[in-house]
Amino acid sequence: LNKQPVNLKELICETVKMLSARAQEKGIALTMAIPDDLPEVPGERGFLEQVLINLLDNAVKYTLSGGIIEIGALVNGKEIKVYVADTGIGIPEESLPRVFERFYRVDKARSRDMGGTGLGLAISKHIVEAHGGKIEVESDQEGSTFSFILPR
Ligand code: ATP
Ligand code: MG
């Protein structure tokens, strides 16, 4: 890993811009909650961008029209936490421990129509852990929140 100071706020803004047209077409509101003084984190920008794209891509893919997605970041002691919260279809409890596995998809029939391979989250977990961080998911019928922490 070639770690450099990464401006996460800027990176998140760029990623949001990349996906905002798709969200808008689907009738999904995409909002950001990031403090202006968010410190930089040591990391490899391109890899962290890939994580953000994967999480936001999923949120847009698995949220219906009229839904809301919030991407936010906050400082917690020596860590920075980034989260992507959606009001999407949710993930059944029994599937939660498996969503970070390679090729795992909750609903095979539905997922086939959606496109993709089931690798996005496995890759994201790999990248976050290579940065010394951790990735997590919480979900219920109201939606899903994926978050990851990175050491400062
Ligand atoms: P790929 O990312 O390779 O294009 P994918 O999106 O299906 O394909 P992952 O990103 O690894 O694969 O996600 C794995 C599975 O977890 C998805 O198929 C989906 O069933 C479920 N999932 C992921 N994110 C969400 C979300 N925000 N809401 C509901 N289900 C989700
Ligand atoms: Mg995905």
Coordinates of C-alpha atoms and ligand atoms in Angstrom, one line a residue:
L1 CA 0.0 0.0 0.0
N2 CA 1.4 3.4 -1.0
K3 CA -0.1 5.6 1.8
Q4 CA -0.4 9.3 1.4
P5 CA -2.5 11.9 3.3
V6 CA -6.0 11.7 1.8
N7 CA -8.6 14.4 1.9
L8 CA -11.6 12.3 2.6
K9 CA -14.1 15.2 2.3
E10 CA -12.9 16.0 -1.2
L11 CA -12.9 12.3 -2.2
I12 CA -16.4 11.8 -0.9
C13 CA -17.6 14.8 -2.8
E14 CA -16.1 13.5 -6.0
T15 CA -17.6 10.1 -5.5
V16 CA -21.0 11.6 -4.8
K17 CA -20.8 13.7 -8.0
M18 CA -20.0 10.5 -9.9
L19 CA -23.2 8.8 -8.7
S20 CA -25.6 11.7 -8.3
A21 CA -27.0 11.5 -11.8
R22 CA -27.9 7.8 -11.3
A23 CA -29.5 8.5 -7.9
Q24 CA -31.5 11.4 -9.4
E25 CA -32.8 9.4 -12.3
K26 CA -34.0 6.8 -9.8
G27 CA -35.6 9.5 -7.6
I28 CA -33.3 9.0 -4.7
A29 CA -32.0 11.9 -2.6
L30 CA -28.3 11.8 -1.9
T31 CA -27.0 14.0 1.0
M32 CA -23.7 14.5 2.6
A33 CA -22.9 15.2 6.3
I34 CA -19.2 15.9 6.5
P35 CA -17.5 18.4 8.8
D36 CA -15.3 21.0 7.1
D37 CA -12.4 20.3 9.4
L38 CA -12.3 16.5 8.8
P39 CA -8.6 15.6 9.1
E40 CA -6.8 13.8 6.4
V41 CA -6.2 10.1 6.7
P42 CA -3.2 8.1 5.6
G43 CA -4.3 5.9 2.8
E44 CA -4.2 5.0 -0.9
R45 CA -6.6 7.4 -2.5
G46 CA -7.6 5.1 -5.4
F47 CA -8.4 2.2 -3.1
L48 CA -10.4 4.3 -0.7
E49 CA -12.3 5.8 -3.7
Q50 CA -13.1 2.2 -4.7
V51 CA -14.6 1.5 -1.3
L52 CA -16.8 4.7 -1.5
I53 CA -17.9 3.8 -5.0
N54 CA -18.8 0.3 -4.0
L55 CA -20.9 1.4 -0.9
L56 CA -22.6 4.2 -2.8
D57 CA -23.3 2.0 -5.8
N58 CA -24.9 -0.6 -3.6
A59 CA -27.0 2.1 -1.8
V60 CA -28.3 3.4 -5.1
K61 CA -28.8 -0.1 -6.5
Y62 CA -30.7 -1.4 -3.5
T63 CA -32.8 1.7 -2.7
L64 CA -36.2 2.3 -4.3
S65 CA -37.5 5.5 -5.8
G66 CA -38.3 8.1 -3.1
G67 CA -35.5 6.8 -0.9
I68 CA -32.7 8.7 0.8
I69 CA -29.0 8.0 1.0
E70 CA -26.8 9.9 3.4
I71 CA -23.0 9.6 3.3
G72 CA -21.3 11.1 6.3
A73 CA -18.0 11.2 8.1
L74 CA -17.0 11.9 11.7
V75 CA -14.0 11.9 13.9
N76 CA -14.0 9.6 16.9
G77 CA -10.8 9.9 18.9
K78 CA -7.9 8.4 16.8
E79 CA -10.3 7.2 14.2
I80 CA -12.4 8.5 11.3
K81 CA -15.7 6.9 10.6
V82 CA -17.4 7.0 7.2
Y83 CA -20.9 5.8 6.8
V84 CA -23.4 5.3 4.0
A85 CA -27.0 5.0 5.2
D86 CA -29.8 4.2 2.9
T87 CA -33.6 3.7 3.2
G88 CA -33.4 0.7 0.8
I89 CA -34.7 -2.8 0.8
G90 CA -32.6 -3.9 3.8
I91 CA -30.7 -7.1 4.3
P92 CA -32.2 -10.1 6.2
E93 CA -30.5 -10.7 9.6
E94 CA -29.3 -14.2 8.6
S95 CA -27.5 -12.8 5.6
L96 CA -25.7 -10.0 7.4
P97 CA -22.7 -12.1 8.4
R98 CA -22.2 -13.2 4.8
V99 CA -22.5 -10.0 2.8
F100 CA -18.7 -9.4 2.9
E101 CA -18.0 -12.9 1.4
R102 CA -16.9 -13.1 -2.2
F103 CA -19.7 -13.8 -4.6
Y104 CA -22.3 -13.7 -1.8
R105 CA -25.6 -12.1 -2.9
V106 CA -28.7 -12.0 -0.8
D107 CA -31.3 -12.8 -3.4
K108 CA -29.8 -14.6 -6.4
A109 CA -32.7 -14.1 -8.7
R110 CA -33.1 -10.5 -7.9
S111 CA -29.3 -9.9 -8.0
R112 CA -29.0 -11.3 -11.4
D113 CA -31.4 -8.7 -12.8
M114 CA -29.4 -6.0 -11.0
G115 CA -26.1 -6.9 -12.5
G116 CA -22.8 -7.1 -10.7
T117 CA -20.8 -10.1 -9.4
G118 CA -21.0 -10.0 -5.6
L119 CA -17.5 -8.8 -5.2
G120 CA -17.9 -5.2 -4.3
L121 CA -18.1 -5.7 -0.5
A122 CA -15.5 -8.4 -0.4
I123 CA -13.0 -6.0 -2.1
S124 CA -14.1 -3.1 0.1
K125 CA -13.5 -5.2 3.3
H126 CA -10.1 -6.2 2.0
I127 CA -9.1 -2.5 1.3
V128 CA -10.4 -1.2 4.6
E129 CA -8.5 -3.9 6.5
A130 CA -5.3 -3.3 4.5
H131 CA -5.6 0.3 5.9
G132 CA -5.8 -1.1 9.4
G133 CA -9.5 -0.3 9.6
K134 CA -12.8 -2.1 10.0
I135 CA -16.0 -2.3 8.0
E136 CA -19.4 -3.1 9.4
V137 CA -23.1 -3.3 8.4
E138 CA -26.3 -2.7 10.2
S139 CA -29.6 -3.3 8.5
D140 CA -33.4 -3.8 9.1
Q141 CA -36.5 -3.3 7.0
E142 CA -36.0 0.5 7.1
G143 CA -32.7 0.3 5.3
S144 CA -29.0 -0.4 5.7
T145 CA -26.0 1.4 7.0
F146 CA -22.5 0.4 6.0
S147 CA -19.7 2.1 7.9
F148 CA -16.0 1.8 8.0
I149 CA -13.4 3.3 10.4
L150 CA -9.8 4.2 9.5
P151 CA -7.0 5.0 11.9
R152 CA -5.8 8.6 11.6
Ligands
ATP1 P1 -20.9 -6.0 -7.3 O1 -20.7 -5.1 -6.2 O2 -19.8 -6.9 -7.6 O3 -21.4 -5.2 -8.5 P2 -23.1 -6.8 -5.7 O4 -23.5 -5.3 -5.5 O5 -24.2 -7.8 -5.8 O6 -22.2 -6.9 -7.0 P3 -21.7 -6.6 -3.2 O7 -21.5 -5.2 -3.3 O8 -20.5 -7.4 -2.7 O9 -22.2 -7.3 -4.5 O10 -22.9 -6.9 -2.2 C1 -23.3 -8.2 -1.8 C2 -24.8 -8.4 -1.6 O11 -25.1 -7.7 -0.4 C3 -25.6 -7.8 -2.7 O12 -25.8 -8.7 -3.8 C4 -26.9 -7.4 -2.0 O13 -27.7 -8.6 -1.9 C5 -26.4 -7.1 -0.6 N1 -26.3 -5.6 -0.4 C6 -25.2 -4.9 -0.5 N2 -25.4 -3.6 -0.2 C7 -26.7 -3.5 0.1 C8 -27.6 -2.4 0.5 N3 -27.1 -1.2 0.6 N4 -28.9 -2.7 0.7 C9 -29.4 -3.9 0.5 N5 -28.6 -5.0 0.2 C10 -27.3 -4.8 -0.1
MG2 MG -21.9 -3.9 -5.0

